[in-house]
Amino acid sequence: MASAEQGLRVVGKALRKVDATAKVTGTTKFADDLFLPRMLYARLLRSPHAHARIRSIDTTQATTLTGVKAVLTGKDLPIPFGILPVSQDEHALALDKVRFVGDPVAAVAATSEETAAAALARIAVQYEPLRPVTDAEDALAHPEPRIHEYGDQGNMHKLIHLEFGDVEEGFRDADLVREDTFFFEGSTHLPMEQHAAVADWSADGKLTLWSSTQTPHYVHRALAKVLELSPARIRVVACPNGGGFGGKSDPFSHEIVAAKLAMVTGRPVKITLTREEVFYCHRGRHPTLMWVKTGVKKDGAITGMHFRSLLDGGGYGSYGVASTYYTGALQTVTYHVPRYKFQGARAFTNKPPCGPKRGHGTPQPRFALEVHLDKIAEQLGLDPAELRLKHLVPPNSITANWLRVGTMGLGRCIEKVVQGSGWKDKFRKLPTGKGIGLACSSYITGAGLPIYWNAMPHSGVQLKCDRGGGVTAFCGSTEIGQGSDSVLAAIVAEVLGLDPLDVAVVTGDTDLTPVDLGSYSSRVTLMTGNAAIQAAERARDIIARHAAAKLDVSPERVAFAAGRVFDVERPERGLTFADAVQLAEAAEGTVGTVGSYTPPPSPGTYRGAGVGPSPAYSYSACVAEVDVDPATGIVRVPKIWIAHDVGRAINAATVMGQIEGSVYMGLGEALMEEMAYRGNRNVVHKIPSLLEYKSPTTLEMCDVVTYVVEDPDPNGPFGAKECGQGPLLPVPPAVANAVYDAVGVRIDEVPITPEKVFKALRRKEKGEAPRFGPAAFPDIAWPEATRVPPPWEGGDGKAVPLTPGASPGKTRSRKPRARARGR
Amino acid sequence: MLRLPSFTYLQPRTLHEALAMKTDAGPDGMYVAGGTDLYPNMKRRHQEPRTVISLMGIPELAQIGMRNAQCGIGPCVTLTTVSGHPTIRDDYAAVAHAAGLVSTPLLRNMGTLGGNLCLDTRCNYYNQTYEWRQAIDFCMKKDGHICWVAPSSPRCWAVSSSDVAPVMVALGADYVLVGPGGERVVPAARFYHNDGINYLTKQPDEVLWEVRLPRPDGWDAVYHKLRRRDSFDFPVLGVAAWVRWEGGRGTRDEGRVAEARIVLGGVASWPQEVPEAGAALVGTDLSDEGVAAAADAAYRPAKPMDNTDFDLSWRKQMTRVYVSRALAELRRRRLPPAR
Ligand SMILES: Cc1cc2nc3c(=O)[nH]c(=O)nc-3n(C[C@H](O)[C@H](O)[C@H](O)COP(=O)(O)OP(=O)(O)OC[C@H]3O[C@@H](n4cnc5c(N)ncnc54)[C@H](O)[C@@H]3O)c2cc1C
Ligand code: SF4
């Protein structure tokens, strides 16, 4: 059979998304657009306390209100759940304790939303307030009262200590050793669509939940667990998401509650969250305090790196354990780090839970690392672009922490943005107030391991070829606006020589589609893409066999293109795709195939090696230009150049869209976004509204020059790697580095607000350190290190067994200081 | 989603009808124009009228006219119209400019001048849902007893956040009010009260009937606005600067300031005039020293509180910068255009 690789007809083109017309004409049905006969409306009563025990709940007054059909409290849903098997710490409705202002406590289903809201006001809850924990350092200082009864110590949820080679030796080898402290503020996803769900309990005992979720498979599992129903009796349909960005990746209270209310009332139930409630669902960026110490040679070669992070996790586990590992995982995949030590900690605090937001756990350390390198380059008198180019991780290599890097296009990315931005003529040469900065990054193309341990594929595709010539692709993947339906259609169309619009896609439906783990960790294009290729190639083989017989040529000579199946050597001899399907169907019965994908195993096997491995890493380089007003400290970013190594673009237009969208989100985090709380006022969220939570609008967006670098990766479908998250990462540090170039002050935390720049400028005027940022990293009682020798020290990816008695068990002992993050 | 409470909506055709409806409704009745302030407030249960009386159906309220070379603007004229009207743009550029800086095009199409001038004061302990406010046990402005911004304070410090009001005070505009007892004219400055709860001297049943702008003779004014995002944020600082030149407007020769007013928005519960700043400018030609003295005078009484976007000390620092920039613009406008 003639290979589709020879001339790509669909892949790589800038094609309209398959769902674009419906989106722009407003006909897409989001979860809140669904209306079922006799449908009820649900609302959640949320806690007004940051931390309290529930003494009693009296729902009598609510139940008796006309129009109210059911009232639920924690007792009705006592089984805990959570996205990670190690953090099953949530209840759909608080059982005995509330852990943040906004924690759901009770639920009402009524004939109208107004009635449901009125009923909530009639529920009487008696609380016994407990001391709230306001942030990570407060959690360190106050192990009691504990927010959860589990976790590594007191209010510390997770403590990690990994060491790959002897970093102290690395520091001894260095010409320069530098330490810096950074802080990255928390931010939230801000999808345009608020979370919504509709549940239906059918007369024959089957539950259906339509939801704006990125992970229908995990919601399916959580519903089965909490509702004690067989998964075979539950159908979860992921509606098109009006944006997700990681904020719709957990199973949520409102989904479980809607399902339970439908079961109790026997009527369909809808719940649509308010914008304020979306802020309480959160699962966004962890506020992270970081300390990094790096040894370098005169030419910038890194000899060793020690990185510490302290994450403010909020009230529940969510993805937090993974997030914490991610703050230490990818430092090694951009520049060669021969010895590496990571210590990470996550605190429970009485705020909405943090979790995965675009870049999951990696934008924070990337900010720290890239600003840190900028300072190192300056100290060594090197151009920061040159420094990076000189010490890139080689392609096809294994890093100190045992991550396998395949293709590596960072060098080309740096060259693109350096050239495009006129870097050499601008860096340290622009007039005061104008500046330019550079930063790089890398991101995973799909997590190498699933969220719960299993040996099954991460993605499956079923294909059905119709007699009429149409093909339907069934896949559990979830369209959240990123274009996954279009990628699926494009790949099937490419292999079978069709127009993508002739491929019907049925996605995100646990009854109809094989499992795909969900739209997170930038996994969908690579994993569903590979599964789709396998399914489509199997279909192509079947069809080609029968077409070959008809054309009287060998199957190898049969090609698929432009809706035809033909002899590649005499293209005029052929048949339509529909005719070819009919031949195959007549001979073999229904033409249907399956494909699936499992990532390759990772070479690292130590405890903690599960976070970081990926089939392929994407790379980005970014140059930002800024204007800083020295009188006010206001920073404007007129232009950004960004180059992204995507392996291969499946759709040139959607890749551009993802890169620009990432720049946009990165710019918001760099300049203004802040999940701010009032620690002294019951830890309320300061500004849970679209008006006061400041995020850029299109008018604040800068010009972006995008370079798509294509270095096809053998692990990706047609060579494709991710592009939806990675390009966010270099934006905040590029802006910070540019601010320094403009006015000579270091802002070692984001967001880079005018107040911070203004303060740093005043400090500079007074001859003090021209900097704004955290002063120190607190002392933490780290557990004993897991020691894993890097590949070049003869390791095998396993940890060295602990020698009993050789180590004191804890590596420090001083008492944590309450407020080490003085500014 | 957040739902409006149920209420009765009335559409009078004449002012007389409107006043009668308000009398019938009593304290539970409120006027509405564009509703861009009132309806969000009702959703959050800040204002809870049971009867809402729309002024938008009264034709006289939506007119712009000239009388005695003075421009009169009806309160129901939308901000889009105010910012684009030729007379206002030519003779009252600061008014058009300030109106054009309010929020987004959509809100300016709905929002009116009258609504803007009567805008409720704002505070980020107050502009929150009922449930949120419950978590802090409410505050003095609505449903509670204490002011969380200044817990020992007997008053509310919610912020006057209108863009156009400071300009009206600086210009010395007059507001014509009509109530059951008849008509009265109040200078803009006396329409406002420095109190976050009782921020207007207007009686609840009085309708703002017309805004009269002074004759455009010999004075000039500008408005500068500070906010996070130019796309739609409220001001955290507004500076309206007005000067009357000796020798009058249009004379391009070197002149000196005969009279000046600096009015700050976003720093108090009313548009805050700083007389010392105006006085510092009199007799100067807006030279750098004069500007610096005025900026310094404006900086001192500015008392932003921790209830809007941005850090309060930075906002206070910015009064100096923004007053200087506003005055520099006035000076530039005075100079003959470059040939
Ligand atoms: C997202 C957002 C951003 C905003 N940004 C800004 C901004 O940047 N700058 C700014 O200044 N404002 C801003 N606003 C506030 C508001 O939109 C404008 O001030 C607008 O001009 C209000 O006019 P309105 O006609 O909609 O007022 P309404 O809501 O109709 O009325 C406001 C108040 O005035 C009273 N009222 C109205 N007309 C009269 C009258 N003729 N006589 C007596 N009383 C009357 C009403 O009873 C009510 O109390 C914003 C609002 C929103 C929602
Ligand atoms: S200033 Fe004080 S009383 Fe007024 S709204 Fe704000 S918190 Fe409430």
Short mmCIF file of N, CA, C and O in Angstrom, two decimals, chain A residues 294-341:
data_model
loop_
_atom_site.label_atom_id
_atom_site.label_comp_id
_atom_site.label_asym_id
_atom_site.label_seq_id
_atom_site.Cartn_x
_atom_site.Cartn_y
_atom_site.Cartn_z
N THR A 294 22.30 27.21 41.82
CA THR A 294 22.90 26.56 40.66
C THR A 294 24.39 26.86 40.62
O THR A 294 24.80 27.99 40.87
N GLY A 295 25.15 25.85 40.30
CA GLY A 295 26.58 26.04 40.06
C GLY A 295 26.83 26.02 38.56
O GLY A 295 26.24 25.20 37.85
N VAL A 296 27.67 26.96 38.09
CA VAL A 296 27.98 27.01 36.65
C VAL A 296 29.48 27.21 36.43
O VAL A 296 30.17 27.80 37.26
N LYS A 297 29.93 26.73 35.30
CA LYS A 297 31.28 27.04 34.84
C LYS A 297 31.26 28.43 34.19
O LYS A 297 30.18 28.98 33.93
N LYS A 298 32.46 28.93 33.87
CA LYS A 298 32.55 30.28 33.28
C LYS A 298 31.75 30.41 31.99
O LYS A 298 31.26 31.48 31.66
N ASP A 299 31.63 29.31 31.26
CA ASP A 299 30.91 29.37 29.99
C ASP A 299 29.41 29.11 30.18
O ASP A 299 28.68 28.98 29.20
N GLY A 300 28.98 29.01 31.42
CA GLY A 300 27.56 28.82 31.69
C GLY A 300 27.14 27.37 31.84
O GLY A 300 25.98 27.10 32.15
N ALA A 301 28.04 26.43 31.64
CA ALA A 301 27.67 25.01 31.79
C ALA A 301 27.27 24.76 33.24
O ALA A 301 27.98 25.13 34.18
N ILE A 302 26.11 24.15 33.41
CA ILE A 302 25.61 23.89 34.76
C ILE A 302 26.35 22.69 35.35
O ILE A 302 26.50 21.65 34.69
N THR A 303 26.80 22.84 36.60
CA THR A 303 27.48 21.71 37.26
C THR A 303 26.57 21.03 38.27
O THR A 303 26.78 19.87 38.61
N GLY A 304 25.58 21.74 38.74
CA GLY A 304 24.65 21.14 39.70
C GLY A 304 23.53 22.12 39.99
O GLY A 304 23.72 23.34 39.87
N MET A 305 22.38 21.59 40.33
CA MET A 305 21.25 22.47 40.63
C MET A 305 20.44 21.89 41.79
O MET A 305 20.19 20.69 41.84
N HIS A 306 20.07 22.78 42.70
CA HIS A 306 19.25 22.38 43.84
C HIS A 306 18.00 23.28 43.80
O HIS A 306 18.13 24.50 43.79
N PHE A 307 16.84 22.66 43.77
CA PHE A 307 15.60 23.43 43.61
C PHE A 307 14.63 23.07 44.72
O PHE A 307 14.44 21.89 45.02
N ARG A 308 14.03 24.12 45.32
CA ARG A 308 13.03 23.87 46.36
C ARG A 308 11.75 24.61 46.01
O ARG A 308 11.79 25.75 45.54
N SER A 309 10.62 23.96 46.27
CA SER A 309 9.35 24.65 46.04
C SER A 309 8.41 24.40 47.22
O SER A 309 8.44 23.34 47.83
N LEU A 310 7.61 25.41 47.51
CA LEU A 310 6.59 25.29 48.55
C LEU A 310 5.28 25.76 47.94
O LEU A 310 5.14 26.93 47.57
N LEU A 311 4.34 24.83 47.81
CA LEU A 311 3.08 25.12 47.12
C LEU A 311 1.95 25.31 48.12
O LEU A 311 1.82 24.54 49.07
N ASP A 312 1.14 26.32 47.87
CA ASP A 312 -0.05 26.56 48.67
C ASP A 312 -1.20 25.82 47.97
O ASP A 312 -1.67 26.21 46.92
N GLY A 313 -1.62 24.70 48.59
CA GLY A 313 -2.51 23.79 47.88
C GLY A 313 -3.99 24.07 48.01
O GLY A 313 -4.79 23.53 47.26
N GLY A 314 -4.38 24.90 48.99
CA GLY A 314 -5.81 25.05 49.23
C GLY A 314 -6.35 23.88 50.03
O GLY A 314 -5.60 23.08 50.58
N GLY A 315 -7.67 23.78 50.06
CA GLY A 315 -8.34 22.90 51.01
C GLY A 315 -8.37 21.43 50.70
O GLY A 315 -8.72 20.63 51.58
N TYR A 316 -8.06 21.03 49.47
CA TYR A 316 -8.13 19.60 49.14
C TYR A 316 -6.94 19.17 48.30
O TYR A 316 -6.19 20.01 47.79
N GLY A 317 -6.84 17.87 48.12
CA GLY A 317 -5.69 17.31 47.40
C GLY A 317 -5.71 17.59 45.92
O GLY A 317 -4.72 18.01 45.34
N SER A 318 -6.87 17.35 45.29
CA SER A 318 -6.98 17.49 43.83
C SER A 318 -5.78 16.81 43.16
O SER A 318 -5.38 15.72 43.55
N TYR A 319 -5.20 17.44 42.17
CA TYR A 319 -4.03 16.88 41.49
C TYR A 319 -2.74 17.24 42.22
O TYR A 319 -1.65 17.06 41.70
N GLY A 320 -2.88 17.84 43.42
CA GLY A 320 -1.74 18.49 44.06
C GLY A 320 -0.47 17.69 44.20
O GLY A 320 0.62 18.25 44.09
N VAL A 321 -0.58 16.39 44.47
CA VAL A 321 0.65 15.61 44.62
C VAL A 321 1.41 15.63 43.29
O VAL A 321 2.62 15.86 43.24
N ALA A 322 0.68 15.46 42.18
CA ALA A 322 1.31 15.52 40.86
C ALA A 322 1.86 16.93 40.61
O ALA A 322 2.98 17.09 40.12
N SER A 323 1.07 17.95 40.97
CA SER A 323 1.52 19.33 40.75
C SER A 323 2.86 19.57 41.45
O SER A 323 3.74 20.24 40.92
N THR A 324 2.98 19.03 42.67
CA THR A 324 4.19 19.25 43.45
C THR A 324 5.39 18.59 42.77
O THR A 324 6.45 19.20 42.61
N TYR A 325 5.20 17.35 42.33
CA TYR A 325 6.28 16.70 41.58
C TYR A 325 6.62 17.49 40.32
O TYR A 325 7.79 17.64 39.96
N TYR A 326 5.59 18.03 39.65
CA TYR A 326 5.87 18.77 38.41
C TYR A 326 6.71 20.02 38.66
O TYR A 326 7.42 20.47 37.77
N THR A 327 6.63 20.60 39.86
CA THR A 327 7.46 21.79 40.08
C THR A 327 8.94 21.43 40.10
O THR A 327 9.78 22.32 40.09
N GLY A 328 9.22 20.13 40.14
CA GLY A 328 10.64 19.74 40.14
C GLY A 328 11.05 18.87 38.98
O GLY A 328 12.22 18.49 38.87
N ALA A 329 10.11 18.55 38.10
CA ALA A 329 10.41 17.49 37.12
C ALA A 329 11.13 17.96 35.86
O ALA A 329 12.01 17.26 35.35
N LEU A 330 10.73 19.11 35.31
CA LEU A 330 11.18 19.43 33.95
C LEU A 330 12.34 20.43 33.87
O LEU A 330 12.68 20.92 32.79
N GLN A 331 12.95 20.73 35.02
CA GLN A 331 14.12 21.61 35.00
C GLN A 331 15.22 21.02 34.13
O GLN A 331 16.07 21.73 33.61
N THR A 332 15.23 19.71 34.00
CA THR A 332 16.38 19.03 33.38
C THR A 332 16.25 18.81 31.88
O THR A 332 17.19 18.33 31.27
N VAL A 333 15.11 19.13 31.28
CA VAL A 333 14.95 18.73 29.88
C VAL A 333 15.28 19.84 28.88
O VAL A 333 15.16 19.63 27.67
N THR A 334 15.68 21.01 29.37
CA THR A 334 16.05 22.08 28.44
C THR A 334 17.56 22.23 28.33
O THR A 334 18.13 22.11 27.25
N TYR A 335 18.23 22.51 29.48
CA TYR A 335 19.69 22.67 29.49
C TYR A 335 20.26 21.52 30.30
O TYR A 335 19.64 21.07 31.26
N HIS A 336 21.44 21.08 29.91
CA HIS A 336 22.01 19.89 30.56
C HIS A 336 22.31 20.17 32.04
O HIS A 336 23.06 21.10 32.37
N VAL A 337 21.72 19.37 32.91
CA VAL A 337 21.95 19.48 34.35
C VAL A 337 22.52 18.14 34.82
O VAL A 337 21.81 17.16 34.91
N PRO A 338 23.82 18.09 35.11
CA PRO A 338 24.42 16.77 35.42
C PRO A 338 24.06 16.24 36.80
O PRO A 338 24.06 15.04 37.02
N ARG A 339 23.82 17.15 37.75
CA ARG A 339 23.45 16.70 39.10
C ARG A 339 22.28 17.57 39.55
O ARG A 339 22.32 18.79 39.41
N TYR A 340 21.31 16.91 40.13
CA TYR A 340 20.09 17.67 40.39
C TYR A 340 19.44 17.19 41.68
O TYR A 340 19.35 15.98 41.93
N LYS A 341 19.00 18.15 42.48
CA LYS A 341 18.33 17.80 43.74
C LYS A 341 17.04 18.61 43.82
O LYS A 341 17.03 19.81 43.53
#
